[in-house]
Amino acid sequence: MLKNIKFSFLKEMGITGRLNKNGEIVFRKIGMTAERIKTDPAYRRTRENGAEFGRAAQIGKLIRRAFYPALTNISNPKMSGDLVKMIMALMRTDPISPRGERTILNAKLDLLSGYEFNERKQSWATSFPITYKLNKAGNQLMVKMKSVSQQSAWRNAPDSATHVRICPVLAVLNPQSLEQQSFYIPGIQPVSTEAEDIPQQQLAAAITIPGPLIIITAICIEFFMCHNNHFSPHGGKFNSLTIVNAFHT
């Protein structure tokens, strides 16, 4: 079976290299070069797709950086690719920009609601209602998570988990300048999974980066095991970070 070999300097000249079954290098001239892809009208759609993919990869990196404090205990080796795929789907909803120039600034951000960063795609966030209020100046945002009963919140939680920590998280993004701000409540203590209620939480955010902005609210849920008053993370595959709302300013 032949196996491709990457010769970057040869590809620029339109030449590819392969190994045959005897291990000998076989070169083959091809018609496509990097310069041709950049200039040939026949590859216009390729250039458009490449431009949008590169833009989606940048936005995906921006979102991961904004949510980094909440992603440290989330398990998903495919997180980067999954997020880029979602952003590409978002960009296709842009009704204004032409192909190759579409952006999430004009996209229907409601598609992000319910997006789960965990590989298992299982979330408990729907059990915890979040409300938000942005002031008229667009620089102060108040996020509230109402107190709720835990009776049905952990139907599929790990059996060995004794405590859970629930925290609202806020990301503010500027997709043009690639600036971001993150807001979360530090030092929240885990509560017992047998507790009757999850207490109300409130997060105030002072937005300092210039617009146009996209604001994303999410809920981070982490499970712990408690031994002698010491909390140990249960494992990333059960934790979740779920987007609740996303909107333009």
Coordinates of N, CA and C in Angstrom, one line a residue:
M1 N 0.8 -1.2 0.0 CA 0.0 0.0 0.0 C 0.9 1.2 0.0
L2 N 0.6 2.2 -0.9 CA 1.4 3.4 -1.0 C 1.1 4.3 0.1
K3 N 2.1 5.0 0.5 CA 1.9 6.0 1.6 C 2.4 7.4 1.2
N4 N 1.6 8.4 1.4 CA 2.0 9.7 1.1 C 3.2 10.2 1.9
I5 N 4.1 11.0 1.3 CA 5.2 11.7 2.0 C 5.0 13.2 1.8
K6 N 5.2 13.9 2.8 CA 5.1 15.4 2.7 C 6.4 16.0 2.4
F7 N 6.6 16.6 1.2 CA 7.8 17.3 0.8 C 7.3 18.8 0.5
S8 N 7.4 19.6 1.6 CA 6.8 21.0 1.4 C 7.5 21.7 0.3
F9 N 8.8 21.6 0.2 CA 9.5 22.4 -0.8 C 9.2 21.9 -2.2
L10 N 8.9 20.6 -2.4 CA 8.5 20.1 -3.7 C 7.0 20.4 -4.0
K11 N 6.2 20.5 -3.0 CA 4.8 20.8 -3.3 C 4.7 22.2 -3.9
E12 N 5.5 23.1 -3.5 CA 5.5 24.4 -4.1 C 5.7 24.4 -5.6
M13 N 6.5 23.4 -6.0 CA 6.7 23.2 -7.5 C 5.7 22.2 -8.1
G14 N 4.7 21.8 -7.4 CA 3.7 20.9 -7.9 C 4.2 19.5 -8.0
I15 N 5.0 19.0 -7.1 CA 5.5 17.7 -7.1 C 5.2 17.0 -5.8
T16 N 4.7 15.8 -5.9 CA 4.4 15.0 -4.7 C 5.3 13.8 -4.6
G17 N 5.6 13.3 -3.4 CA 6.5 12.1 -3.3 C 5.7 11.0 -2.6
R18 N 5.9 9.7 -3.0 CA 5.3 8.6 -2.5 C 6.3 7.5 -2.3
L19 N 6.0 6.6 -1.4 CA 6.8 5.3 -1.2 C 6.0 4.2 -1.9
N20 N 6.7 3.4 -2.7 CA 6.0 2.2 -3.2 C 6.2 1.1 -2.2
K21 N 5.7 -0.1 -2.6 CA 5.8 -1.2 -1.7 C 7.2 -1.7 -1.4
N22 N 8.1 -1.4 -2.2 CA 9.5 -1.7 -2.0 C 10.3 -0.7 -1.2
G23 N 9.6 0.4 -0.8 CA 10.2 1.4 0.0 C 11.0 2.4 -0.8
E24 N 10.7 2.4 -2.1 CA 11.4 3.3 -3.0 C 10.6 4.6 -3.2
I25 N 11.3 5.8 -3.2 CA 10.6 7.0 -3.4 C 10.2 7.2 -4.8
V26 N 8.9 7.5 -5.1 CA 8.4 7.8 -6.4 C 7.9 9.2 -6.5
F27 N 8.4 10.0 -7.4 CA 7.9 11.4 -7.5 C 6.9 11.5 -8.7
R28 N 5.9 12.3 -8.5 CA 4.9 12.5 -9.5 C 4.6 14.0 -9.7
K29 N 4.6 14.5 -10.9 CA 4.2 15.9 -11.2 C 2.7 16.1 -11.1
I30 N 2.3 17.1 -10.5 CA 0.9 17.4 -10.4 C 0.6 18.8 -10.9
G31 N -0.6 19.1 -11.3 CA -0.9 20.4 -11.8 C -1.1 21.5 -10.8
M32 N -1.5 21.1 -9.6 CA -1.9 22.1 -8.6 C -0.7 22.6 -7.8
T33 N -0.5 23.9 -7.7 CA 0.5 24.5 -6.8 C -0.1 25.5 -5.9
A34 N 0.7 25.9 -4.9 CA 0.2 26.9 -3.9 C -0.2 28.2 -4.7
E35 N 0.6 28.6 -5.6 CA 0.4 29.8 -6.3 C -0.9 29.8 -7.2
R36 N -1.1 28.6 -7.7 CA -2.3 28.4 -8.6 C -3.6 28.5 -7.7
I37 N -3.5 27.9 -6.5 CA -4.7 27.9 -5.6 C -5.0 29.4 -5.2
K38 N -4.0 30.2 -5.1 CA -4.1 31.6 -4.7 C -4.7 32.4 -5.8
T39 N -4.5 32.1 -7.1 CA -4.8 33.0 -8.2 C -5.8 32.4 -9.2
D40 N -5.8 31.1 -9.4 CA -6.7 30.5 -10.4 C -8.1 30.7 -10.1
P41 N -9.0 31.2 -11.0 CA -10.4 31.4 -10.7 C -11.1 30.0 -10.5
A42 N -10.5 29.0 -11.0 CA -11.1 27.6 -10.7 C -11.1 27.2 -9.3
Y43 N -10.2 27.9 -8.5 CA -10.1 27.5 -7.1 C -10.7 28.6 -6.2
R44 N -11.6 29.4 -6.7 CA -12.2 30.5 -5.9 C -12.9 29.9 -4.7
R45 N -13.7 28.9 -4.9 CA -14.4 28.3 -3.8 C -13.5 27.7 -2.8
T46 N -12.4 27.2 -3.2 CA -11.4 26.7 -2.2 C -10.8 27.8 -1.4
R47 N -10.6 28.9 -2.0 CA -10.1 30.1 -1.3 C -11.1 30.6 -0.3
E48 N -12.4 30.6 -0.7 CA -13.4 31.1 0.2 C -13.6 30.2 1.4
N49 N -13.6 28.9 1.1 CA -13.7 27.9 2.2 C -12.5 28.0 3.2
G50 N -11.3 28.2 2.6 CA -10.1 28.3 3.5 C -10.1 29.6 4.3
A51 N -10.6 30.7 3.8 CA -10.7 31.9 4.5 C -11.7 31.8 5.7
E52 N -12.8 31.2 5.4 CA -13.8 31.0 6.5 C -13.3 30.0 7.6
F53 N -12.7 29.0 7.1 CA -12.2 28.0 8.1 C -11.1 28.7 9.0
G54 N -10.2 29.4 8.4 CA -9.2 30.1 9.2 C -9.8 31.1 10.2
R55 N -10.9 31.8 9.8 CA -11.6 32.7 10.7 C -12.3 31.9 11.8
A56 N -12.9 30.8 11.5 CA -13.6 30.0 12.5 C -12.6 29.4 13.5
A57 N -11.4 29.1 13.0 CA -10.3 28.6 13.9 C -9.9 29.6 14.9
Q58 N -9.8 30.9 14.4 CA -9.4 32.0 15.3 C -10.4 32.3 16.4
I59 N -11.7 32.2 16.0 CA -12.8 32.5 16.9 C -12.9 31.3 17.9
G60 N -12.7 30.1 17.4 CA -12.7 29.0 18.4 C -11.6 29.1 19.4
K61 N -10.4 29.5 19.0 CA -9.3 29.7 20.0 C -9.6 30.8 20.9
L62 N -10.3 31.9 20.4 CA -10.7 33.0 21.3 C -11.7 32.5 22.4
I63 N -12.7 31.7 22.0 CA -13.7 31.2 22.9 C -13.0 30.3 24.0
R64 N -12.1 29.4 23.5 CA -11.4 28.5 24.5 C -10.6 29.3 25.4
R65 N -10.0 30.4 25.0 CA -9.1 31.2 25.9 C -10.0 31.9 26.9
A66 N -11.2 32.4 26.4 CA -12.1 33.1 27.3 C -12.7 32.2 28.4
F67 N -12.9 31.0 28.1 CA -13.5 30.0 29.0 C -12.4 29.1 29.7
Y68 N -11.2 29.5 29.5 CA -10.1 28.6 30.0 C -10.2 28.3 31.5
P69 N -10.5 29.2 32.4 CA -10.7 28.8 33.8 C -11.7 27.7 34.1
A70 N -12.7 27.6 33.2 CA -13.8 26.6 33.4 C -13.5 25.4 32.6
L71 N -12.5 25.4 31.7 CA -12.2 24.2 30.8 C -11.1 23.4 31.4
T72 N -10.5 23.8 32.4 CA -9.3 23.0 32.9 C -9.7 21.6 33.4
N73 N -10.9 21.4 33.9 CA -11.3 20.1 34.4 C -12.4 19.5 33.4
I74 N -12.4 19.9 32.2 CA -13.3 19.3 31.2 C -12.5 18.4 30.3
S75 N -13.1 17.2 30.0 CA -12.4 16.2 29.2 C -13.0 16.2 27.8
N76 N -12.3 16.6 26.8 CA -12.7 16.4 25.4 C -11.5 16.6 24.5
P77 N -10.8 15.6 24.0 CA -9.7 15.7 23.1 C -10.1 16.3 21.8
K78 N -11.4 16.3 21.4 CA -11.8 16.8 20.2 C -12.4 18.2 20.3
M79 N -12.2 18.8 21.4 CA -12.9 20.1 21.7 C -12.6 21.1 20.6
S80 N -11.3 21.3 20.2 CA -11.0 22.3 19.2 C -11.7 22.1 17.9
G81 N -11.7 20.8 17.4 CA -12.4 20.5 16.1 C -13.9 20.7 16.2
D82 N -14.5 20.2 17.4 CA -15.9 20.3 17.6 C -16.4 21.8 17.6
L83 N -15.6 22.6 18.2 CA -15.9 24.0 18.3 C -15.8 24.7 17.0
V84 N -14.8 24.4 16.2 CA -14.6 25.0 14.9 C -15.8 24.6 14.0
K85 N -16.2 23.3 14.1 CA -17.3 22.8 13.3 C -18.6 23.6 13.6
M86 N -18.8 23.9 14.9 CA -20.0 24.6 15.3 C -19.9 26.1 14.8
I87 N -18.7 26.7 14.9 CA -18.6 28.1 14.4 C -18.8 28.2 12.9
M88 N -18.3 27.2 12.2 CA -18.5 27.2 10.7 C -20.0 27.1 10.4
A89 N -20.8 26.3 11.2 CA -22.2 26.2 11.0 C -22.9 27.6 11.3
L90 N -22.4 28.3 12.4 CA -22.9 29.6 12.7 C -22.6 30.6 11.6
M91 N -21.4 30.6 11.0 CA -21.1 31.5 10.0 C -21.9 31.4 8.7
R92 N -22.4 30.2 8.5 CA -23.3 29.9 7.3 C -24.6 30.6 7.5
T93 N -25.0 31.0 8.7 CA -26.2 31.7 8.9 C -26.1 33.2 8.7
D94 N -24.9 33.7 8.4 CA -24.7 35.1 8.1 C -25.5 35.5 6.8
P95 N -26.5 36.3 6.9 CA -27.3 36.7 5.7 C -26.8 37.9 5.0
I96 N -25.7 38.5 5.4 CA -25.2 39.7 4.8 C -24.0 39.5 4.0
S97 N -23.0 38.9 4.6 CA -21.6 38.9 4.0 C -21.6 37.8 2.9
P98 N -20.8 38.1 1.8 CA -20.6 37.1 0.7 C -19.8 35.9 1.2
R99 N -19.8 34.8 0.4 CA -19.0 33.6 0.8 C -17.5 34.0 0.9
G100 N -16.9 33.5 1.9 CA -15.5 33.8 2.1 C -15.3 34.9 3.1
E101 N -16.3 35.7 3.3 CA -16.2 36.8 4.2 C -17.2 36.8 5.4
R102 N -18.0 35.6 5.4 CA -19.0 35.5 6.5 C -18.4 35.5 7.9
T103 N -19.1 36.0 8.8 CA -18.6 36.1 10.2 C -19.7 35.8 11.2
I104 N -19.3 35.5 12.4 CA -20.3 35.3 13.5 C -20.9 36.6 14.0
L105 N -20.4 37.7 13.6 CA -21.0 39.0 14.0 C -22.4 39.2 13.4
N106 N -22.7 38.6 12.3 CA -24.0 38.7 11.7 C -24.8 37.4 11.8
A107 N -24.2 36.4 12.5 CA -24.8 35.1 12.6 C -25.9 35.0 13.6
K108 N -26.7 33.9 13.5 CA -27.8 33.6 14.5 C -27.2 32.9 15.7
L109 N -26.9 33.7 16.7 CA -26.2 33.1 17.8 C -27.0 32.2 18.7
D110 N -28.3 32.1 18.5 CA -29.1 31.2 19.3 C -28.7 29.8 19.1
L111 N -28.0 29.5 17.9 CA -27.6 28.1 17.7 C -26.5 27.7 18.7
L112 N -25.9 28.6 19.4 CA -24.9 28.3 20.4 C -25.5 27.8 21.7
S113 N -26.8 28.2 21.9 CA -27.5 27.8 23.2 C -27.5 26.3 23.3
G114 N -27.0 25.8 24.5 CA -27.0 24.4 24.7 C -25.8 23.7 24.3
Y115 N -24.8 24.4 23.7 CA -23.6 23.7 23.2 C -22.8 23.3 24.4
E116 N -22.4 22.0 24.4 CA -21.6 21.4 25.5 C -20.2 21.1 25.1
F117 N -19.2 21.6 25.9 CA -17.8 21.4 25.7 C -17.3 20.0 26.0
N118 N -18.0 19.3 26.9 CA -17.6 18.0 27.3 C -17.8 17.0 26.1
E119 N -16.9 16.0 26.1 CA -17.0 15.0 25.0 C -18.2 14.2 25.1
R120 N -18.7 13.9 26.3 CA -19.9 13.1 26.5 C -21.2 13.8 26.1
K121 N -21.1 15.2 25.8 CA -22.2 16.0 25.4 C -23.5 15.8 26.3
Q122 N -23.2 15.6 27.6 CA -24.2 15.5 28.6 C -24.1 16.6 29.6
S123 N -25.2 17.3 29.8 CA -25.2 18.5 30.6 C -26.3 18.5 31.6
W124 N -26.1 19.1 32.7 CA -27.1 19.4 33.7 C -27.5 20.8 33.8
A125 N -27.0 21.6 32.8 CA -27.2 23.1 32.9 C -28.6 23.5 32.8
T126 N -29.5 22.7 32.1 CA -30.9 23.1 32.0 C -31.6 23.1 33.3
S127 N -31.0 22.5 34.3 CA -31.7 22.5 35.7 C -31.4 23.9 36.4
F128 N -30.6 24.7 35.9 CA -30.2 25.9 36.6 C -30.4 27.1 35.7
P129 N -31.6 27.8 35.9 CA -31.9 28.9 35.0 C -31.0 30.1 35.3
I130 N -30.6 30.8 34.2 CA -29.8 32.0 34.3 C -30.5 33.1 33.6
T131 N -30.4 34.3 34.3 CA -31.0 35.5 33.7 C -29.8 36.5 33.6
Y132 N -29.9 37.5 32.7 CA -28.9 38.5 32.5 C -29.5 39.8 32.2
K133 N -28.8 40.9 32.5 CA -29.3 42.2 32.2 C -28.1 43.1 31.9
L134 N -28.2 43.7 30.7 CA -27.1 44.6 30.2 C -27.6 46.0 30.3
N135 N -26.7 46.9 30.8 CA -27.2 48.3 30.9 C -27.2 49.0 29.6
K136 N -27.8 50.2 29.5 CA -27.9 50.9 28.2 C -26.6 51.2 27.6
A137 N -25.6 51.5 28.4 CA -24.3 51.8 27.8 C -23.5 50.6 27.3
G138 N -24.0 49.4 27.6 CA -23.4 48.2 27.1 C -22.1 47.9 27.8
N139 N -21.8 48.4 29.0 CA -20.5 48.1 29.7 C -20.7 47.5 31.0
Q140 N -21.9 47.2 31.5 CA -22.2 46.6 32.7 C -23.2 45.5 32.5
L141 N -22.8 44.3 32.9 CA -23.7 43.1 32.8 C -23.9 42.4 34.1
M142 N -25.1 42.1 34.4 CA -25.4 41.4 35.7 C -26.0 40.0 35.3
V143 N -25.4 38.9 35.8 CA -25.8 37.6 35.5 C -26.3 37.0 36.8
K144 N -27.4 36.4 36.8 CA -28.0 35.7 38.1 C -28.3 34.3 37.8
M145 N -28.0 33.4 38.7 CA -28.4 32.0 38.6 C -29.3 31.8 39.8
K146 N -30.6 31.5 39.6 CA -31.6 31.4 40.6 C -31.3 30.1 41.5
S147 N -31.8 30.2 42.7 CA -31.7 29.0 43.6 C -32.7 28.0 43.1
V148 N -32.2 26.7 43.0 CA -33.1 25.7 42.5 C -33.0 24.4 43.4
S149 N -33.9 23.5 43.3 CA -33.9 22.3 44.0 C -33.0 21.3 43.3
Q150 N -32.3 20.4 44.0 CA -31.5 19.4 43.4 C -32.1 18.1 43.2
Q151 N -33.4 18.0 43.5 CA -34.1 16.7 43.4 C -33.9 15.9 42.1
S152 N -34.0 16.6 41.0 CA -33.9 16.0 39.7 C -32.6 16.4 38.9
A153 N -31.7 17.2 39.6 CA -30.6 17.7 38.8 C -29.6 16.7 38.4
W154 N -29.4 15.7 39.3 CA -28.3 14.8 39.1 C -28.7 13.3 38.7
R155 N -29.6 13.2 37.8 CA -30.1 11.9 37.5 C -29.0 11.0 36.9
N156 N -28.1 11.6 36.2 CA -27.0 10.8 35.6 C -25.6 11.1 36.1
A157 N -25.6 11.7 37.3 CA -24.3 12.0 37.9 C -23.6 10.8 38.4
P158 N -22.3 10.9 38.4 CA -21.5 9.7 38.9 C -21.8 9.3 40.3
D159 N -22.0 8.0 40.6 CA -22.4 7.5 41.9 C -21.4 7.9 43.0
S160 N -20.1 7.9 42.7 CA -19.1 8.1 43.7 C -18.9 9.6 44.0
A161 N -19.6 10.5 43.3 CA -19.4 11.9 43.6 C -20.2 12.3 44.8
T162 N -19.6 13.0 45.7 CA -20.3 13.4 46.9 C -20.6 14.9 46.9
H163 N -19.9 15.7 46.1 CA -20.1 17.1 46.1 C -20.1 17.7 44.7
V164 N -20.6 18.8 44.5 CA -20.7 19.4 43.1 C -20.5 20.9 43.3
R165 N -19.9 21.5 42.3 CA -19.7 23.0 42.3 C -20.3 23.5 41.0
I166 N -21.2 24.5 41.1 CA -21.9 25.1 40.0 C -21.6 26.6 40.0
C167 N -21.1 27.0 38.8 CA -20.6 28.4 38.7 C -21.0 29.0 37.3
P168 N -21.7 30.1 37.3 CA -22.0 30.8 36.1 C -20.7 31.5 35.5
V169 N -20.5 31.4 34.2 CA -19.3 31.9 33.6 C -19.7 32.8 32.5
L170 N -18.9 33.9 32.3 CA -19.3 34.9 31.2 C -18.0 35.1 30.4
A171 N -18.2 35.1 29.1 CA -17.2 35.5 28.1 C -17.6 36.6 27.2
V172 N -16.8 37.6 27.1 CA -17.1 38.8 26.2 C -16.0 38.8 25.1
L173 N -16.4 38.7 23.8 CA -15.5 38.6 22.7 C -15.7 39.7 21.7
N174 N -14.6 40.1 21.1 CA -14.6 41.0 20.0 C -14.0 40.2 18.8
P175 N -14.8 39.7 17.9 CA -14.2 38.8 16.9 C -13.4 39.5 15.9
Q176 N -13.4 40.9 15.8 CA -12.6 41.6 14.9 C -11.2 41.8 15.4
S177 N -11.1 42.3 16.6 CA -9.8 42.6 17.2 C -9.2 41.4 18.0
L178 N -10.0 40.3 18.1 CA -9.7 39.1 18.8 C -9.3 39.3 20.3
E179 N -10.0 40.3 20.9 CA -9.9 40.6 22.3 C -11.0 39.8 23.1
Q180 N -10.7 39.5 24.3 CA -11.7 38.8 25.1 C -11.6 39.2 26.6
Q181 N -12.7 39.0 27.3 CA -12.7 39.1 28.8 C -13.4 38.0 29.3
S182 N -13.0 37.5 30.5 CA -13.6 36.4 31.2 C -14.1 36.8 32.6
F183 N -15.3 36.4 33.0 CA -15.8 36.7 34.3 C -16.4 35.4 34.9
Y184 N -16.0 35.1 36.1 CA -16.5 34.0 36.9 C -16.3 34.3 38.4
I185 N -17.0 33.5 39.2 CA -17.0 33.8 40.7 C -15.9 32.9 41.3
P186 N -14.8 33.4 41.7 CA -13.7 32.6 42.3 C -14.0 32.1 43.7
G187 N -13.5 30.9 44.0 CA -13.6 30.5 45.4 C -14.9 29.9 45.8
I188 N -15.8 29.5 44.8 CA -17.1 28.9 45.2 C -16.8 27.5 45.7
Q189 N -17.3 27.2 46.9 CA -17.1 25.9 47.6 C -18.1 24.9 47.0
P190 N -17.7 23.6 46.9 CA -18.6 22.6 46.4 C -19.7 22.4 47.5
V191 N -20.9 22.0 47.1 CA -22.0 21.6 48.0 C -22.3 20.2 47.8
S192 N -22.9 19.6 48.8 CA -23.2 18.2 48.8 C -24.2 17.9 47.7
T193 N -24.1 16.8 47.0 CA -25.1 16.4 46.0 C -26.4 16.0 46.7
E194 N -26.4 15.8 48.0 CA -27.6 15.5 48.7 C -28.3 16.7 49.3
A195 N -27.7 17.9 49.1 CA -28.3 19.1 49.6 C -29.6 19.4 48.9
E196 N -30.5 20.0 49.6 CA -31.9 20.2 49.0 C -31.9 21.3 48.0
D197 N -31.0 22.3 48.1 CA -31.1 23.4 47.2 C -29.7 23.9 46.8
I198 N -29.6 24.4 45.6 CA -28.3 25.1 45.2 C -28.6 26.6 45.4
P199 N -27.7 27.3 46.2 CA -27.9 28.7 46.5 C -27.8 29.6 45.2
Q200 N -28.5 30.7 45.3 CA -28.5 31.7 44.2 C -27.1 32.3 44.1
Q201 N -26.7 32.5 42.8 CA -25.4 33.1 42.6 C -25.5 34.3 41.7
Q202 N -24.7 35.3 41.9 CA -24.8 36.6 41.1 C -23.4 37.0 40.6
L203 N -23.3 37.3 39.4 CA -22.0 37.7 38.8 C -22.1 39.1 38.1
A204 N -21.3 40.0 38.5 CA -21.3 41.4 37.9 C -20.1 41.5 37.0
A205 N -20.3 42.0 35.8 CA -19.1 42.1 34.9 C -19.0 43.6 34.4
A206 N -17.8 44.1 34.5 CA -17.5 45.4 33.9 C -16.8 45.3 32.6
I207 N -17.5 45.5 31.5 CA -16.9 45.3 30.2 C -16.1 46.5 29.7
T208 N -14.8 46.2 29.4 CA -13.9 47.3 29.1 C -13.4 47.3 27.6
I209 N -13.6 46.1 26.9 CA -13.1 46.1 25.5 C -14.1 46.7 24.6
P210 N -13.7 47.4 23.5 CA -14.6 48.0 22.6 C -15.3 47.0 21.7
G211 N -16.5 47.5 21.2 CA -17.3 46.7 20.3 C -16.8 46.7 18.9
P212 N -17.6 45.9 18.0 CA -18.8 45.1 18.3 C -18.4 43.9 19.1
L213 N -19.3 43.5 20.0 CA -19.1 42.4 20.9 C -20.1 41.3 20.8
I214 N -19.6 40.1 21.2 CA -20.5 39.0 21.4 C -20.3 38.5 22.9
I215 N -21.5 38.4 23.6 CA -21.4 38.0 25.0 C -22.0 36.6 25.1
I216 N -21.3 35.7 25.8 CA -21.7 34.3 26.0 C -21.8 34.0 27.4
T217 N -22.9 33.5 27.9 CA -23.1 33.1 29.3 C -23.1 31.6 29.3
A218 N -22.5 31.0 30.3 CA -22.4 29.5 30.4 C -22.5 29.1 31.9
I219 N -22.7 27.8 32.1 CA -22.7 27.2 33.4 C -21.6 26.1 33.5
C220 N -20.8 26.2 34.5 CA -19.8 25.2 34.7 C -20.2 24.3 35.9
I221 N -20.2 23.0 35.7 CA -20.5 22.0 36.7 C -19.4 21.0 36.9
E222 N -18.9 21.0 38.1 CA -17.7 20.1 38.4 C -18.1 19.2 39.6
F223 N -17.8 17.9 39.5 CA -18.0 16.9 40.6 C -16.8 16.6 41.4
F224 N -17.0 16.4 42.7 CA -15.9 16.1 43.6 C -16.2 14.9 44.5
M225 N -15.1 14.3 45.0 CA -15.2 13.3 46.0 C -14.6 13.9 47.3
C226 N -15.3 13.8 48.4 CA -14.8 14.4 49.6 C -14.3 13.3 50.6
H227 N -13.0 13.4 51.0 CA -12.4 12.5 52.0 C -11.8 13.3 53.1
N228 N -12.3 13.2 54.3 CA -11.7 13.9 55.4 C -11.6 15.4 55.2
N229 N -12.7 16.0 54.6 CA -12.9 17.4 54.4 C -11.9 17.9 53.3
H230 N -11.4 17.0 52.5 CA -10.5 17.3 51.3 C -11.3 16.9 50.0
F231 N -11.4 17.9 49.1 CA -12.1 17.7 47.9 C -11.1 17.3 46.8
S232 N -11.4 16.2 46.1 CA -10.7 15.7 45.0 C -11.6 15.7 43.7
P233 N -11.1 16.3 42.6 CA -11.9 16.2 41.4 C -12.3 14.8 41.0
H234 N -13.5 14.6 40.6 CA -14.0 13.3 40.3 C -13.4 12.8 39.0
G235 N -13.3 13.7 38.0 CA -12.9 13.3 36.7 C -13.5 14.1 35.6
G236 N -12.8 14.5 34.6 CA -13.2 15.5 33.6 C -14.4 15.0 32.7
K237 N -14.6 13.7 32.6 CA -15.6 13.2 31.7 C -17.0 13.4 32.2
F238 N -17.2 13.7 33.5 CA -18.5 13.9 34.0 C -18.8 15.4 34.2
N239 N -17.7 16.3 34.2 CA -17.9 17.7 34.4 C -18.4 18.3 33.1
S240 N -19.1 19.4 33.2 CA -19.6 20.0 31.9 C -19.5 21.5 32.0
L241 N -19.4 22.1 30.8 CA -19.4 23.5 30.6 C -20.4 23.7 29.4
T242 N -21.5 24.4 29.7 CA -22.6 24.5 28.7 C -23.0 25.9 28.5
I243 N -23.0 26.3 27.2 CA -23.4 27.6 26.8 C -25.0 27.8 27.0
V244 N -25.3 28.8 27.7 CA -26.8 29.0 28.0 C -27.3 30.1 27.0
N245 N -26.6 31.2 26.9 CA -27.1 32.2 26.0 C -25.9 32.9 25.3
A246 N -26.2 33.4 24.1 CA -25.2 34.2 23.3 C -25.9 35.3 22.6
F247 N -25.4 36.5 22.7 CA -26.1 37.6 22.0 C -25.1 38.7 21.6
H248 N -25.5 39.5 20.6 CA -24.7 40.6 20.2 C -25.0 41.9 21.1
T249 N -24.0 42.8 21.2 CA -24.3 44.0 21.9 C -24.6 45.1 20.8

